[in-house]
PDB file of C-alpha atoms in Angstrom:
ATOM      1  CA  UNK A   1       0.000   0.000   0.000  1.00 64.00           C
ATOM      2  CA  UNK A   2       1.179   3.495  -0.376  1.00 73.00           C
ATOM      3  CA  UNK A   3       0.397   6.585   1.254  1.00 80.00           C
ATOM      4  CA  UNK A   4      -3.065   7.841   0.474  1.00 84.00           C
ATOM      5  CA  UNK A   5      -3.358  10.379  -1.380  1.00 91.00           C
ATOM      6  CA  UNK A   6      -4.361  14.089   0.273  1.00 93.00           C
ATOM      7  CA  UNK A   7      -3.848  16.696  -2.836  1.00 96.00           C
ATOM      8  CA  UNK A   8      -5.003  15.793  -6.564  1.00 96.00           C
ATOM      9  CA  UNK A   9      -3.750  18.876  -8.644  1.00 97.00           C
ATOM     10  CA  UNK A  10      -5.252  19.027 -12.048  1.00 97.00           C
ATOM     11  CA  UNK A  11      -3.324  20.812 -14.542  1.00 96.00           C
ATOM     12  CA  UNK A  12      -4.724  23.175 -17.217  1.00 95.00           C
ATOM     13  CA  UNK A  13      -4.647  26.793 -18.287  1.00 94.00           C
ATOM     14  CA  UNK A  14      -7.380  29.593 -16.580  1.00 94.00           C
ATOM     15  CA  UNK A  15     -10.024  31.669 -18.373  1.00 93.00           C
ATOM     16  CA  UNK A  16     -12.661  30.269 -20.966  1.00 93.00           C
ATOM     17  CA  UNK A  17     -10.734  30.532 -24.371  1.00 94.00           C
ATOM     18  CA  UNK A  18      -8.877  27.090 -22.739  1.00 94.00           C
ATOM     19  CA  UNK A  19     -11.896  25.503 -20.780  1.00 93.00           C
ATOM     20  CA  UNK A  20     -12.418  22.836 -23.808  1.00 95.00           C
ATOM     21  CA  UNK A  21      -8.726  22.515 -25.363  1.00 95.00           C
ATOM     22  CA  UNK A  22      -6.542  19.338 -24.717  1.00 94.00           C
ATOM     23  CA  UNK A  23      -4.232  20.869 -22.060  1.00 93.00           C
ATOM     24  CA  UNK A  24      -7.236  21.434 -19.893  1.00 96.00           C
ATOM     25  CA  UNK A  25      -7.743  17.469 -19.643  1.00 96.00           C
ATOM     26  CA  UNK A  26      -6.164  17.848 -15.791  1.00 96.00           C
ATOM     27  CA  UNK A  27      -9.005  20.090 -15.000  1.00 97.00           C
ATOM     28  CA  UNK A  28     -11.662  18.395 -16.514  1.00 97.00           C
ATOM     29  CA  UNK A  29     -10.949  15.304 -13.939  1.00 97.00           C
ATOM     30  CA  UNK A  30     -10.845  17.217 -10.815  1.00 97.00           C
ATOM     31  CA  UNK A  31     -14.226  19.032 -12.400  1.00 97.00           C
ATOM     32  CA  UNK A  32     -15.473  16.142 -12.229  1.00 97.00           C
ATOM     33  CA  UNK A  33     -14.563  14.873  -8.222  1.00 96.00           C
ATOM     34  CA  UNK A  34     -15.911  18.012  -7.342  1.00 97.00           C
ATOM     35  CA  UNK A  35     -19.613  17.459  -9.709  1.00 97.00           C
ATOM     36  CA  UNK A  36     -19.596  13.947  -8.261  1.00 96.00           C
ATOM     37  CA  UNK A  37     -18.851  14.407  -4.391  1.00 96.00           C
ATOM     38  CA  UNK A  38     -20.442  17.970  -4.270  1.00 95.00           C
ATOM     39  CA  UNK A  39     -16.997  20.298  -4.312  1.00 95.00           C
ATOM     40  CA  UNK A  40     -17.234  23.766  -4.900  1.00 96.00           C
ATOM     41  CA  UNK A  41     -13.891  25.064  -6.290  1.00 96.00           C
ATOM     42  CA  UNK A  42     -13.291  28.547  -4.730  1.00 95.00           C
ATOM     43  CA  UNK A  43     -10.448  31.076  -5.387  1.00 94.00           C
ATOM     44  CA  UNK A  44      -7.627  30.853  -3.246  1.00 88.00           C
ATOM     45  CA  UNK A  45      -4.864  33.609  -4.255  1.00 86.00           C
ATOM     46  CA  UNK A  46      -2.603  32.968  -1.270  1.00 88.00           C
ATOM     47  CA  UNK A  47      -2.494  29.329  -2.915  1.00 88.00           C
ATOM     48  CA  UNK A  48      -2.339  31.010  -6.694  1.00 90.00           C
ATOM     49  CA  UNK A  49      -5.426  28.707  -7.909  1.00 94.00           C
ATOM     50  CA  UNK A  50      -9.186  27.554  -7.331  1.00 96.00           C
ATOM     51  CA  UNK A  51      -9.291  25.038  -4.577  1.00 97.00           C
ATOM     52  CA  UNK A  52     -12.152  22.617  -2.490  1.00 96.00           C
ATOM     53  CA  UNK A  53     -12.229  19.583  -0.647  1.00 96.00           C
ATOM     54  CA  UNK A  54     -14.558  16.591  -1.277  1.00 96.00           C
ATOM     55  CA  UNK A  55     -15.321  13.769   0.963  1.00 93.00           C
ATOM     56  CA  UNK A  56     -15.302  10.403  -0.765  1.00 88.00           C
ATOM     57  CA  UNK A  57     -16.513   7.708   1.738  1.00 83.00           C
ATOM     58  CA  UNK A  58     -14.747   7.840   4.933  1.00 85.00           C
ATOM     59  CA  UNK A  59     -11.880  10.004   3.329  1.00 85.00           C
ATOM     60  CA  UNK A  60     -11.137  14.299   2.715  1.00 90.00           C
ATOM     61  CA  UNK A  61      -9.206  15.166  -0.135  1.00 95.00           C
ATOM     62  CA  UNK A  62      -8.100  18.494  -1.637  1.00 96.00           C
ATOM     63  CA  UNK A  63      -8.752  19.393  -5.129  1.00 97.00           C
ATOM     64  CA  UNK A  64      -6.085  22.261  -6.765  1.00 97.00           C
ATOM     65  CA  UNK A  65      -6.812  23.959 -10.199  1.00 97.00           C
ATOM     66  CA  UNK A  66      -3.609  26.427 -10.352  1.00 95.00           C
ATOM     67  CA  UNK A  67      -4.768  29.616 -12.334  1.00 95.00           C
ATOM     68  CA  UNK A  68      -0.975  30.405 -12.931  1.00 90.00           C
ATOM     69  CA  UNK A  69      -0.936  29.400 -16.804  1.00 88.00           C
ATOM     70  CA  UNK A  70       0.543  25.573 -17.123  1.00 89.00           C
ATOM     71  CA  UNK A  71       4.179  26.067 -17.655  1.00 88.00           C
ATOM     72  CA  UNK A  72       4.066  27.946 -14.009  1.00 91.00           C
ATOM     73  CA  UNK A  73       1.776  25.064 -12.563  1.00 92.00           C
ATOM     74  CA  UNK A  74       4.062  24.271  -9.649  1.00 92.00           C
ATOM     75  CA  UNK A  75       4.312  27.637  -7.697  1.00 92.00           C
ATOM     76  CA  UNK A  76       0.709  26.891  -6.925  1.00 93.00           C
ATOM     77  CA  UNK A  77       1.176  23.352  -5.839  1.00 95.00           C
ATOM     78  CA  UNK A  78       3.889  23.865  -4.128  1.00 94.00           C
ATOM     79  CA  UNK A  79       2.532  26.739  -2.266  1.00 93.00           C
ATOM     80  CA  UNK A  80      -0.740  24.833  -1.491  1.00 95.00           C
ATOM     81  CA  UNK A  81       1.289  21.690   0.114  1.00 95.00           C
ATOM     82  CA  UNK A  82       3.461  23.763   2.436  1.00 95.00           C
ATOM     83  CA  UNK A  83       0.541  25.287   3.637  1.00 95.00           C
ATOM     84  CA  UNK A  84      -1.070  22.146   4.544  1.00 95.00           C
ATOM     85  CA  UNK A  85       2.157  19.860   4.840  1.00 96.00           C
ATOM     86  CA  UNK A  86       0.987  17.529   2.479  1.00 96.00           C
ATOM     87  CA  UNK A  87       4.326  15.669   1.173  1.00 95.00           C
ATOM     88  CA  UNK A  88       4.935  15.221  -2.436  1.00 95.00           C
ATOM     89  CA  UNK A  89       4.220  11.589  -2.227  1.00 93.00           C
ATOM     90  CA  UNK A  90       0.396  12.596  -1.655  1.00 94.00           C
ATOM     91  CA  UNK A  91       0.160  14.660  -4.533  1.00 94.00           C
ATOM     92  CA  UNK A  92      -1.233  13.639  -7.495  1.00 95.00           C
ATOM     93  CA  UNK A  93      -1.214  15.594 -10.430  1.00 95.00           C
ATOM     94  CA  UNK A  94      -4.130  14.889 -13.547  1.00 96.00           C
ATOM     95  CA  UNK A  95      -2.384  15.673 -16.954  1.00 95.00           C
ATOM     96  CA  UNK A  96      -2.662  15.762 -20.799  1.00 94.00           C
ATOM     97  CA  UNK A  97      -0.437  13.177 -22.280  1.00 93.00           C
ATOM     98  CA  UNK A  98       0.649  13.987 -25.935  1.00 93.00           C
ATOM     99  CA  UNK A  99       2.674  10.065 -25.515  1.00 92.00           C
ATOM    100  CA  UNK A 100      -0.146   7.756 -25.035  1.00 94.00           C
ATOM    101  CA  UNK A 101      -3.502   7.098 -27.794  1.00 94.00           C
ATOM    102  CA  UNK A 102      -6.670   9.485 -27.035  1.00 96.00           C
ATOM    103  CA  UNK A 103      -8.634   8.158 -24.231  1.00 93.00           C
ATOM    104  CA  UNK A 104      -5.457   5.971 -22.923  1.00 94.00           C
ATOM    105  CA  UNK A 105      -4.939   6.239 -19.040  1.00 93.00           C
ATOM    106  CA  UNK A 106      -1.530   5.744 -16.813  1.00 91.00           C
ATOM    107  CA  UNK A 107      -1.513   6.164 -12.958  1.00 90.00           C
ATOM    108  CA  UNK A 108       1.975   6.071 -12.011  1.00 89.00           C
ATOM    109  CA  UNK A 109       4.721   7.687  -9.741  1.00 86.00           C
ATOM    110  CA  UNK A 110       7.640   9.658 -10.466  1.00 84.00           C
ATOM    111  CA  UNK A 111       9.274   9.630 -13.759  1.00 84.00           C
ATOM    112  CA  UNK A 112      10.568  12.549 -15.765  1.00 81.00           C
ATOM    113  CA  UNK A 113       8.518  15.472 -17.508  1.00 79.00           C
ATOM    114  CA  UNK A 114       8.613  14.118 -20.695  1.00 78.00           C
ATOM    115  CA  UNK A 115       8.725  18.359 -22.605  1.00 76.00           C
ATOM    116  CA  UNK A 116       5.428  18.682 -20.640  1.00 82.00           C
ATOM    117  CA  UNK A 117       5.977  22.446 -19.475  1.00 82.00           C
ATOM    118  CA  UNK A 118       3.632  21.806 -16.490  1.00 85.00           C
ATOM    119  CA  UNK A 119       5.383  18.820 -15.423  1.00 87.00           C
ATOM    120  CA  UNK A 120       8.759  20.975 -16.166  1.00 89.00           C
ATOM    121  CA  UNK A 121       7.253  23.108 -13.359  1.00 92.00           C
ATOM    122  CA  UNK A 122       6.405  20.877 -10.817  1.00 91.00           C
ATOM    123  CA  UNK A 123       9.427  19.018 -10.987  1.00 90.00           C
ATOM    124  CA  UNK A 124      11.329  22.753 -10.246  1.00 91.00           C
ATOM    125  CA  UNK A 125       9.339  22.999  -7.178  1.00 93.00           C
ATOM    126  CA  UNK A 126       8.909  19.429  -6.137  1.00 93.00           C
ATOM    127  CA  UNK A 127      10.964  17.452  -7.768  1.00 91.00           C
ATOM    128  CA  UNK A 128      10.085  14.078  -9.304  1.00 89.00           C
ATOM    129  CA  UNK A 129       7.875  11.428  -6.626  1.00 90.00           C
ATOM    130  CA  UNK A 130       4.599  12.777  -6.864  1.00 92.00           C
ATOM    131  CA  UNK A 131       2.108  10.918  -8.817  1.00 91.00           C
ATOM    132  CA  UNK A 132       0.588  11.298 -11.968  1.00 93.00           C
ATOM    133  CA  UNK A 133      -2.594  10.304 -13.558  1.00 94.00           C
ATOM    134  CA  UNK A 134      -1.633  10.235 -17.349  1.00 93.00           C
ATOM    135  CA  UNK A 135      -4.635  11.307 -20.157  1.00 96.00           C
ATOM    136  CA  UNK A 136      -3.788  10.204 -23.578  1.00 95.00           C
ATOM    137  CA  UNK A 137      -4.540  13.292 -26.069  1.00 96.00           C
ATOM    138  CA  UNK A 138      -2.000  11.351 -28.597  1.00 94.00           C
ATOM    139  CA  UNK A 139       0.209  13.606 -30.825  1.00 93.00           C
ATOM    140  CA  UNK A 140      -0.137  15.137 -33.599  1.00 91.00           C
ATOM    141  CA  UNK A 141       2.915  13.874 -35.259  1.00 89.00           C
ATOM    142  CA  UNK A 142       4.666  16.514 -35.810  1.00 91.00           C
ATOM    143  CA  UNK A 143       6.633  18.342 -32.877  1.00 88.00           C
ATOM    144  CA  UNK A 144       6.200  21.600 -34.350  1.00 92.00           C
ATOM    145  CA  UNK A 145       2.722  21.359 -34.378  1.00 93.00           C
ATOM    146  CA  UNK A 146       2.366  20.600 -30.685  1.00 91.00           C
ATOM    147  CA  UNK A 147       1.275  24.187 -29.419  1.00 90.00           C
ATOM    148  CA  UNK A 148      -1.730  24.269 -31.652  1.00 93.00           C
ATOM    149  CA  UNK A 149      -2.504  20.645 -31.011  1.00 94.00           C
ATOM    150  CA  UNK A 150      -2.451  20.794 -27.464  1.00 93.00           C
ATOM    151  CA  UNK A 151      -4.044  24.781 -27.152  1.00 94.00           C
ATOM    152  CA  UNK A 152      -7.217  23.577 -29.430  1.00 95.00           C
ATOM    153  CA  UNK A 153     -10.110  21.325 -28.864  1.00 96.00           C
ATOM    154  CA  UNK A 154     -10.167  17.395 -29.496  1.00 96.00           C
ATOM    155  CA  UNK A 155     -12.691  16.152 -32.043  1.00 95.00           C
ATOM    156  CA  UNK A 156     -16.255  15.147 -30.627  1.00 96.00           C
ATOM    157  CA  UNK A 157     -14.825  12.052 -30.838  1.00 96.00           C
ATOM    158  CA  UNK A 158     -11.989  12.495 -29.007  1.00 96.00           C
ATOM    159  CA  UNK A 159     -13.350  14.539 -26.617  1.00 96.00           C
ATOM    160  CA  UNK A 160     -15.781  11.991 -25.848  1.00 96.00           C
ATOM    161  CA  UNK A 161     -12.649   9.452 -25.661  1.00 96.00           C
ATOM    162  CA  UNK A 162     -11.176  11.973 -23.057  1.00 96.00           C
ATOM    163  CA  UNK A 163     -13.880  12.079 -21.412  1.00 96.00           C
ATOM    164  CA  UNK A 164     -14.683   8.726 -20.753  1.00 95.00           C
ATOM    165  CA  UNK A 165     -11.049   8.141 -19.380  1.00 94.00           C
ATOM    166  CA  UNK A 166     -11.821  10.979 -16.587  1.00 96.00           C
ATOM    167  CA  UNK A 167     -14.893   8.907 -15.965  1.00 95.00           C
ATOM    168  CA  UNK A 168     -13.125   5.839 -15.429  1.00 93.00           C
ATOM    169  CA  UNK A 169     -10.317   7.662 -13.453  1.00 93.00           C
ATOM    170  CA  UNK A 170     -12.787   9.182 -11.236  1.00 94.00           C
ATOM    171  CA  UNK A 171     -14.992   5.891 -10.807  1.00 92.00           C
ATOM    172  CA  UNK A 172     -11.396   4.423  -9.280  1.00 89.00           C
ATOM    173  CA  UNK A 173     -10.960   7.538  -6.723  1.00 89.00           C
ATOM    174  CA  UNK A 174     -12.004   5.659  -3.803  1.00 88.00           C
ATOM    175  CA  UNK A 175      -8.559   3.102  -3.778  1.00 86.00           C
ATOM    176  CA  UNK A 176      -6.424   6.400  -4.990  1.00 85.00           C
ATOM    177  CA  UNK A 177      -7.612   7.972  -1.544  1.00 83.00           C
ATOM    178  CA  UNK A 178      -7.001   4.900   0.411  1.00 83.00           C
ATOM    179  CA  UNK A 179      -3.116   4.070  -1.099  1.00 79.00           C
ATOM    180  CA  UNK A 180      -4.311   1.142  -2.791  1.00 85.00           C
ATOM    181  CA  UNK A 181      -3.078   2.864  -5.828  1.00 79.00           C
ATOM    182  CA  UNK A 182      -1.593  -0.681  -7.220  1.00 83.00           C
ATOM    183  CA  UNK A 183      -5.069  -2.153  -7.544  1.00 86.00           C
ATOM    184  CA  UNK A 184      -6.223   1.039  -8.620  1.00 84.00           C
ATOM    185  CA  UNK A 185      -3.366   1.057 -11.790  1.00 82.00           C
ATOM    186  CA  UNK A 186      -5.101  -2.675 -12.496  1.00 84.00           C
ATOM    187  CA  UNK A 187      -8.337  -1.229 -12.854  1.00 83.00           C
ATOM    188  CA  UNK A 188      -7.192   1.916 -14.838  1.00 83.00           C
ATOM    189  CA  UNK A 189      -4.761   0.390 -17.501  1.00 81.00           C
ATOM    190  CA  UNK A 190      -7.118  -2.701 -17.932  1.00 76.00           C
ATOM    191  CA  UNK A 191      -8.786  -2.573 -21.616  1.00 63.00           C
TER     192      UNK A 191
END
């Protein structure tokens, strides 16, 4: 078992010209903790981002949705777990992944940023052990086209794909919270 999880930091960019692009996947899934376990995310400037806590069974959790732009995503984290001296092992951070197919999911810990300017971030201010919940946006194929890709909105179809990975991420929550994150990763990466 590992330590349950107390902070699940989704990543995306603030302000409404981003709420449906690819790089706003992170916020989508702790959008939709808070819909499903009544959260309502609140601004929190001392913290740099919108924050809430939800109550999933017998366990508290805090949501994070930094409003600092992604490639500055880890002031706010970082910030947010000092105040509440959560360590970085109970931090979970929700993520676009340009690496893995549209709809794809990987819970895992550590590992490096892969170019992934929020994950750049984060790793400047927390280093590398926190743990990451991995949505597959796929690539575009071409590196210099990654900007666009990632600053525009999926298809229908693969925004449907995404979504349907936050739903099954979110329908696992209950063993993220409790450290049972291996049975959890069994669930999530099954087919």
């Amino acid at each position: 078992m590992a330590e349950p999880i107390r902070l699940i930091v989704g990543l995306g960019n603030p302000g409404a010209q981003y709420d449906k692009t690819r790089h706003n996947a992170g916020f989508w899934f702790v959008e939709e903790l808070a819909r499903r376990y009544s959260g309502q995310f609140l601004t929190e400037k001392r913290f740099s981002g919108e924050a809430c806590r939800i109550q999933i069974g017998s366990e508290s959790v805090w949501l994070l949705k930094p409003m600092t732009f992604m490639n500055r995503s880890g002031l706010a984290t970082r910030q947010f777990a000092d105040f509440y001296r959560i360590p970085v092992q109970q931090i979970l951070v929700a993520h676009d992944e340009l690496d893995l197919p549209v709809g794809d999911l990987r819970l895992k810990l550590a590992g490096g940023h892969g170019g992934h300017n929020g994950l750049r971030d984060l790793h400047a201010h927390l280093g590398a052990d926190y743990w990451r919940l991995r949505l597959g946006i796929a690539h575009p194929g071409d590196r210099n086209k990654v900007v666009d890709y990632v600053l525009s909105p999926p298809t229908r179809d693969e925004e449907i794909a995404i979504r349907l990975a936050v739903d099954k991420a979110a329908d696992q929550i209950a063993l993220v919270l409790a450290g049972d994150l291996q049975k959890a990763m069994n669930e999530l990466h099954r087919k």
